[in-house]
Amino acid sequence: MKALQIAIPRWNITELNGYEPITTFWQDFSIADKFGDKAIADTYSRAKSEWKDNYKYWTELCLVLNHKIWQWHERDNQRAILYDKLWREADEMTSEWSDEKQEYYFQVTD
């Protein structure tokens, strides 16, 4: 049996803004990208069910979704639209957070 090989694009977030990733969300969604929109939606659903109450992880999820929009916007507009939909939902959930958690979110994502 041949092993499945998936090239995961490098996420240069640390060079862009100094943020050091604390999850595998970038890798998870990069793998899902290879299997299509259903896999992307499933990856989001799993992340949401597991991590919606962890504001630091959720912040990174929003950051990854936003970067995925930009990754796909010129090559696959439908995929970019899916990532935008997921990002908007995830971002909206942060509006219910305490001021302290929202401050962290804006500091990381701005």
Backbone as ProteinMPNN parsed JSONL, in Angstrom:
{"seq_chain_A": "MKALQIAIPRWNITELNGYEPITTFWQDFSIADKFGDKAIADTYSRAKSEWKDNYKYWTELCLVLNHKIWQWHERDNQRAILYDKLWREADEMTSEWSDEKQEYYFQVTD", "coords_chain_A": {"N_chain_A": [[0.843, -1.172, 0.0], [0.554, 2.174, -0.835], [1.811, 5.068, 0.749], [-0.016, 7.921, 1.756], [0.772, 11.112, 0.742], [0.896, 14.402, 1.726], [1.466, 17.661, 0.974], [2.003, 20.296, 3.072], [1.362, 23.665, 3.111], [3.627, 26.21, 4.147], [3.012, 28.193, 6.977], [3.457, 31.439, 7.455], [3.041, 33.027, 9.735], [4.396, 33.835, 12.059], [6.523, 35.357, 11.093], [5.049, 37.379, 9.936], [3.563, 38.71, 12.001], [4.655, 38.092, 14.47], [3.312, 36.25, 16.009], [3.18, 33.145, 17.653], [2.172, 30.027, 16.765], [-0.099, 27.883, 18.568], [-1.582, 25.683, 18.181], [-2.6, 22.952, 16.01], [-4.14, 23.829, 13.947], [-3.635, 25.126, 11.444], [-2.28, 23.126, 10.007], [-4.224, 21.116, 10.141], [-6.395, 22.195, 8.65], [-5.097, 22.559, 6.241], [-4.628, 19.945, 5.463], [-7.3, 19.119, 5.246], [-8.021, 20.729, 3.092], [-7.074, 19.285, 0.909], [-8.939, 17.319, 0.612], [-11.359, 18.447, 0.066], [-14.384, 20.542, 0.214], [-16.29, 19.46, 2.005], [-14.674, 18.118, 3.849], [-13.306, 20.288, 4.901], [-15.406, 21.699, 6.149], [-16.117, 19.744, 8.016], [-13.777, 19.589, 9.543], [-13.814, 22.123, 10.688], [-16.2, 21.902, 12.2], [-15.458, 19.936, 14.038], [-13.342, 21.229, 15.367], [-14.769, 23.337, 16.458], [-16.555, 22.002, 18.218], [-14.755, 20.932, 20.024], [-13.097, 23.068, 20.933], [-14.381, 25.542, 21.324], [-14.694, 26.839, 23.746], [-12.207, 27.58, 24.568], [-10.516, 30.354, 24.583], [-8.013, 31.189, 23.566], [-7.252, 29.188, 21.753], [-9.469, 29.379, 20.073], [-9.138, 31.935, 19.081], [-6.828, 31.551, 17.553], [-7.89, 29.769, 15.698], [-9.665, 31.469, 14.31], [-7.782, 33.177, 13.168], [-6.403, 31.394, 11.479], [-8.509, 30.62, 9.736], [-9.021, 33.077, 8.507], [-6.597, 33.519, 7.171], [-6.679, 31.379, 5.444], [-8.749, 32.16, 3.761], [-7.457, 34.175, 2.307], [-5.438, 32.631, 1.177], [-6.819, 31.119, -0.696], [-8.339, 32.867, -2.285], [-7.71, 33.757, -4.919], [-7.251, 31.453, -6.388], [-9.297, 29.562, -5.994], [-12.259, 30.513, -5.757], [-14.714, 29.651, -4.694], [-13.928, 28.011, -2.592], [-12.649, 29.912, -1.017], [-14.879, 31.432, -0.346], [-16.262, 29.598, 1.265], [-14.422, 29.382, 3.413], [-14.583, 32.031, 4.269], [-17.24, 32.161, 5.163], [-17.107, 30.364, 7.338], [-15.185, 31.693, 8.894], [-16.57, 34.088, 9.495], [-18.648, 33.115, 11.117], [-17.157, 32.039, 13.25], [-15.789, 34.333, 14.127], [-17.948, 35.923, 14.931], [-18.763, 34.583, 17.213], [-16.942, 35.427, 19.08], [-17.848, 37.827, 19.991], [-19.314, 37.521, 22.24], [-17.589, 37.186, 24.283], [-15.716, 37.971, 27.302], [-14.348, 41.216, 28.185], [-11.587, 41.006, 28.61], [-10.866, 38.655, 27.235], [-11.644, 39.39, 24.659], [-9.859, 41.463, 24.238], [-7.437, 40.071, 24.057], [-8.002, 38.618, 21.71], [-8.269, 40.683, 19.753], [-5.73, 41.787, 19.912], [-4.112, 39.715, 18.956], [-5.196, 39.204, 16.406], [-5.233, 41.602, 14.987]], "CA_chain_A": [[0.0, 0.0, 0.0], [1.324, 3.408, -0.945], [1.49, 6.06, 1.772], [-0.571, 9.19, 1.298], [1.665, 12.234, 1.025], [0.23, 15.692, 1.582], [2.351, 18.806, 1.223], [1.322, 21.345, 3.834], [2.04, 24.946, 2.885], [4.186, 26.863, 5.334], [2.25, 29.346, 7.467], [4.483, 32.388, 7.894], [2.4, 33.96, 10.668], [5.377, 34.384, 13.001], [7.236, 36.422, 10.386], [4.121, 38.476, 9.645], [3.186, 39.53, 13.16], [5.286, 37.645, 15.707], [2.488, 35.264, 16.705], [3.666, 31.76, 17.652], [1.019, 29.124, 16.826], [-0.201, 26.983, 19.717], [-2.429, 24.558, 17.781], [-2.315, 22.376, 14.69], [-5.238, 24.209, 13.049], [-3.163, 25.375, 10.08], [-2.019, 21.829, 9.399], [-5.499, 20.405, 10.027], [-7.156, 22.73, 7.52], [-4.324, 22.31, 5.021], [-4.936, 18.563, 5.091], [-8.699, 19.117, 4.797], [-8.049, 21.338, 1.757], [-6.798, 18.25, -0.097], [-10.084, 16.413, 0.522], [-12.538, 19.171, -0.393], [-15.183, 21.414, 1.073], [-16.91, 18.688, 3.089], [-13.625, 17.884, 4.85], [-13.05, 21.578, 5.551], [-16.536, 21.94, 7.053], [-16.01, 18.769, 9.099], [-12.655, 20.013, 10.39], [-14.32, 23.265, 11.459], [-17.171, 21.4, 13.186], [-14.708, 19.247, 15.101], [-12.637, 22.259, 16.143], [-15.784, 24.078, 17.211], [-17.067, 21.199, 19.327], [-13.682, 20.693, 20.996], [-12.315, 24.212, 21.391], [-15.113, 26.813, 21.345], [-14.583, 27.472, 25.061], [-10.812, 27.953, 24.813], [-10.419, 31.59, 23.802], [-6.741, 31.289, 22.844], [-7.354, 28.298, 20.592], [-10.481, 29.925, 19.163], [-8.499, 33.071, 18.419], [-5.963, 31.02, 16.499], [-8.76, 29.234, 14.657], [-10.102, 32.62, 13.502], [-6.612, 33.626, 12.411], [-6.179, 30.409, 10.417], [-9.591, 30.733, 8.753], [-8.802, 34.313, 7.75], [-5.466, 33.313, 6.262], [-7.125, 30.446, 4.409], [-9.49, 32.967, 2.779], [-6.462, 34.813, 1.438], [-4.718, 31.596, 0.437], [-7.638, 30.57, -1.771], [-9.206, 33.831, -2.98], [-7.412, 33.887, -6.35], [-7.184, 30.144, -7.049], [-10.554, 28.815, -5.865], [-13.13, 31.475, -5.087], [-15.724, 28.93, -3.912], [-13.284, 27.592, -1.345], [-12.468, 31.144, -0.238], [-16.203, 31.788, 0.183], [-16.51, 28.685, 2.382], [-13.596, 29.822, 4.545], [-15.136, 33.298, 4.744], [-18.445, 31.822, 5.933], [-16.669, 29.783, 8.608], [-14.532, 32.748, 9.665], [-17.598, 35.001, 10.009], [-19.313, 32.446, 12.236], [-16.201, 31.956, 14.362], [-15.552, 35.697, 14.6], [-19.165, 36.369, 15.625], [-18.802, 33.958, 18.538], [-16.063, 36.156, 20.001], [-18.542, 39.018, 20.499], [-19.891, 37.171, 23.539], [-16.507, 37.015, 25.245], [-15.414, 39.049, 28.248], [-13.447, 42.242, 27.654], [-10.21, 40.495, 28.659], [-10.699, 37.7, 26.136], [-11.72, 40.145, 23.407], [-8.606, 42.203, 24.096], [-6.473, 39.098, 23.532], [-8.393, 38.333, 20.329], [-7.923, 41.805, 18.877], [-4.275, 41.942, 19.919], [-3.531, 38.675, 18.1], [-5.707, 39.21, 15.031], [-5.046, 42.894, 14.296]], "C_chain_A": [[0.895, 1.245, 0.0], [0.86, 4.415, 0.111], [0.962, 7.336, 1.122], [0.376, 10.317, 1.696], [0.932, 13.539, 0.729], [1.23, 16.784, 1.923], [1.536, 19.892, 1.917], [2.07, 22.653, 3.615], [2.518, 25.548, 4.206], [3.328, 28.07, 5.689], [3.258, 30.31, 8.08], [3.953, 33.425, 8.878], [3.407, 34.582, 11.63], [6.154, 35.522, 12.361], [6.339, 37.633, 10.137], [3.844, 39.357, 10.855], [3.761, 39.064, 14.495], [4.498, 36.598, 16.476], [3.082, 33.863, 16.549], [2.463, 30.829, 17.779], [1.084, 28.162, 18.008], [-1.071, 25.759, 19.403], [-1.919, 23.979, 16.458], [-3.388, 22.769, 13.678], [-4.771, 24.451, 11.614], [-2.936, 24.048, 9.347], [-3.325, 21.067, 9.163], [-6.294, 20.882, 8.809], [-6.404, 22.549, 6.202], [-4.528, 20.878, 4.536], [-6.368, 18.485, 4.553], [-8.831, 19.714, 3.401], [-7.898, 20.288, 0.661], [-7.993, 17.327, -0.331], [-11.394, 17.124, 0.206], [-13.328, 19.891, 0.686], [-15.839, 20.675, 2.239], [-15.899, 18.43, 4.208], [-13.291, 19.167, 5.603], [-14.15, 21.868, 6.568], [-16.488, 20.992, 8.248], [-14.891, 19.144, 10.068], [-13.077, 21.186, 11.266], [-15.284, 22.786, 12.55], [-16.477, 20.708, 14.35], [-13.961, 20.248, 15.987], [-13.625, 23.019, 17.021], [-16.266, 23.274, 18.417], [-16.018, 20.994, 20.417], [-13.155, 21.964, 21.662], [-13.069, 25.529, 21.505], [-15.006, 27.541, 22.681], [-13.153, 27.862, 25.433], [-10.506, 29.185, 23.958], [-9.094, 31.722, 23.057], [-6.751, 30.389, 21.603], [-8.342, 28.859, 19.574], [-9.936, 31.134, 18.406], [-7.613, 32.58, 17.284], [-6.786, 30.408, 15.37], [-9.238, 30.358, 13.736], [-8.965, 33.132, 12.624], [-6.337, 32.683, 11.231], [-7.249, 30.533, 9.336], [-9.41, 31.97, 7.889], [-7.662, 34.153, 6.751], [-5.815, 32.328, 5.146], [-7.968, 31.171, 3.351], [-8.506, 33.562, 1.791], [-5.693, 33.796, 0.609], [-5.502, 31.167, -0.807], [-8.32, 31.606, -2.652], [-8.926, 33.979, -4.469], [-7.47, 32.55, -7.093], [-8.51, 29.393, -7.048], [-11.52, 29.672, -5.055], [-14.201, 30.788, -4.237], [-15.154, 28.467, -2.575], [-13.055, 28.806, -0.442], [-13.789, 31.576, 0.387], [-16.566, 30.89, 1.361], [-15.704, 29.109, 3.604], [-14.11, 31.139, 5.121], [-16.383, 33.056, 5.598], [-18.069, 31.278, 7.308], [-16.017, 30.834, 9.49], [-15.562, 33.696, 10.276], [-18.341, 34.394, 11.196], [-18.402, 32.42, 13.46], [-15.949, 33.33, 14.974], [-16.747, 36.212, 15.398], [-19.236, 35.796, 17.037], [-17.948, 34.714, 19.548], [-16.749, 37.388, 20.588], [-19.163, 38.771, 21.869], [-18.835, 37.032, 24.636], [-16.396, 38.207, 26.191], [-14.452, 40.038, 27.594], [-12.005, 41.741, 27.595], [-9.936, 39.538, 27.495], [-10.755, 38.408, 24.785], [-10.447, 40.951, 23.172], [-7.512, 41.289, 23.533], [-6.745, 38.84, 22.054], [-7.95, 39.456, 19.391], [-6.414, 42.031, 18.815], [-3.619, 40.934, 18.965], [-3.946, 38.851, 16.645], [-5.519, 40.529, 14.295], [-3.644, 43.061, 13.776]], "O_chain_A": [[1.866, 1.332, 0.752], [-0.339, 4.586, 0.334], [1.442, 7.763, 0.072], [0.735, 10.448, 2.866], [0.42, 13.748, -0.37], [1.772, 16.823, 3.028], [0.511, 20.342, 1.406], [3.265, 22.746, 3.895], [1.872, 25.398, 5.244], [2.963, 28.865, 4.823], [3.846, 30.015, 9.12], [4.379, 34.58, 8.85], [3.273, 35.754, 11.98], [6.417, 36.538, 13.006], [6.807, 38.771, 10.127], [3.881, 40.584, 10.765], [3.389, 39.591, 15.543], [4.972, 36.105, 17.499], [3.44, 33.451, 15.446], [1.793, 30.842, 18.811], [2.153, 27.691, 18.396], [-1.272, 24.901, 20.262], [-0.944, 24.459, 15.879], [-3.532, 22.106, 12.65], [-5.438, 24.029, 10.669], [-3.356, 23.883, 8.202], [-3.51, 20.45, 8.114], [-6.801, 20.071, 8.034], [-7.03, 22.402, 5.152], [-4.592, 20.631, 3.332], [-6.614, 17.856, 3.523], [-9.658, 19.261, 2.61], [-8.523, 20.393, -0.395], [-8.058, 16.635, -1.348], [-12.435, 16.476, 0.089], [-13.001, 19.86, 1.872], [-15.93, 21.216, 3.341], [-16.244, 18.518, 5.386], [-13.025, 19.134, 6.804], [-13.867, 22.238, 7.707], [-16.786, 21.397, 9.371], [-15.053, 19.024, 11.283], [-12.737, 21.238, 12.448], [-15.186, 23.221, 13.697], [-16.865, 20.876, 15.506], [-13.955, 20.12, 17.212], [-13.344, 23.307, 18.184], [-16.372, 23.813, 19.519], [-16.355, 20.892, 21.597], [-12.802, 21.936, 22.841], [-12.444, 26.558, 21.764], [-15.212, 28.754, 22.733], [-12.924, 28.417, 26.507], [-10.267, 29.07, 22.756], [-9.069, 32.33, 21.987], [-6.304, 30.798, 20.531], [-8.094, 28.823, 18.369], [-10.241, 31.328, 17.229], [-7.644, 33.128, 16.183], [-6.41, 30.521, 14.203], [-9.216, 30.209, 12.515], [-9.179, 33.479, 11.462], [-6.07, 33.136, 10.118], [-6.929, 30.55, 8.147], [-9.619, 31.922, 6.677], [-7.763, 34.607, 5.611], [-5.301, 32.438, 4.033], [-7.903, 30.828, 2.17], [-8.697, 33.465, 0.579], [-5.336, 34.071, -0.536], [-4.911, 30.885, -1.85], [-8.846, 31.238, -3.702], [-9.843, 34.303, -5.223], [-7.713, 32.523, -8.3], [-8.814, 28.668, -7.996], [-11.588, 29.569, -3.83], [-14.556, 31.29, -3.171], [-15.831, 28.529, -1.549], [-13.251, 28.722, 0.771], [-13.814, 32.037, 1.528], [-17.12, 31.366, 2.352], [-16.244, 29.186, 4.708], [-14.074, 31.338, 6.335], [-16.551, 33.685, 6.642], [-18.641, 31.681, 8.321], [-16.26, 30.871, 10.696], [-15.445, 34.069, 11.443], [-18.628, 35.089, 12.17], [-18.829, 32.74, 14.569], [-15.903, 33.472, 16.196], [-16.573, 36.866, 16.427], [-19.718, 36.461, 17.953], [-18.208, 34.646, 20.749], [-16.278, 37.937, 21.584], [-19.499, 39.719, 22.579], [-19.172, 36.786, 25.794], [-16.907, 39.293, 25.92], [-13.823, 39.733, 26.581], [-11.287, 42.023, 26.636], [-8.889, 39.616, 26.854], [-10.002, 38.07, 23.872], [-10.007, 41.103, 22.032], [-6.758, 41.684, 22.644], [-5.822, 38.844, 21.24], [-7.331, 39.202, 18.358], [-5.887, 42.424, 17.774], [-2.676, 41.276, 18.251], [-3.128, 38.665, 15.744], [-5.64, 40.559, 13.071], [-3.327, 44.086, 13.174]]}, "name": "protein", "num_of_chains": 1, "seq": "MKALQIAIPRWNITELNGYEPITTFWQDFSIADKFGDKAIADTYSRAKSEWKDNYKYWTELCLVLNHKIWQWHERDNQRAILYDKLWREADEMTSEWSDEKQEYYFQVTD"}
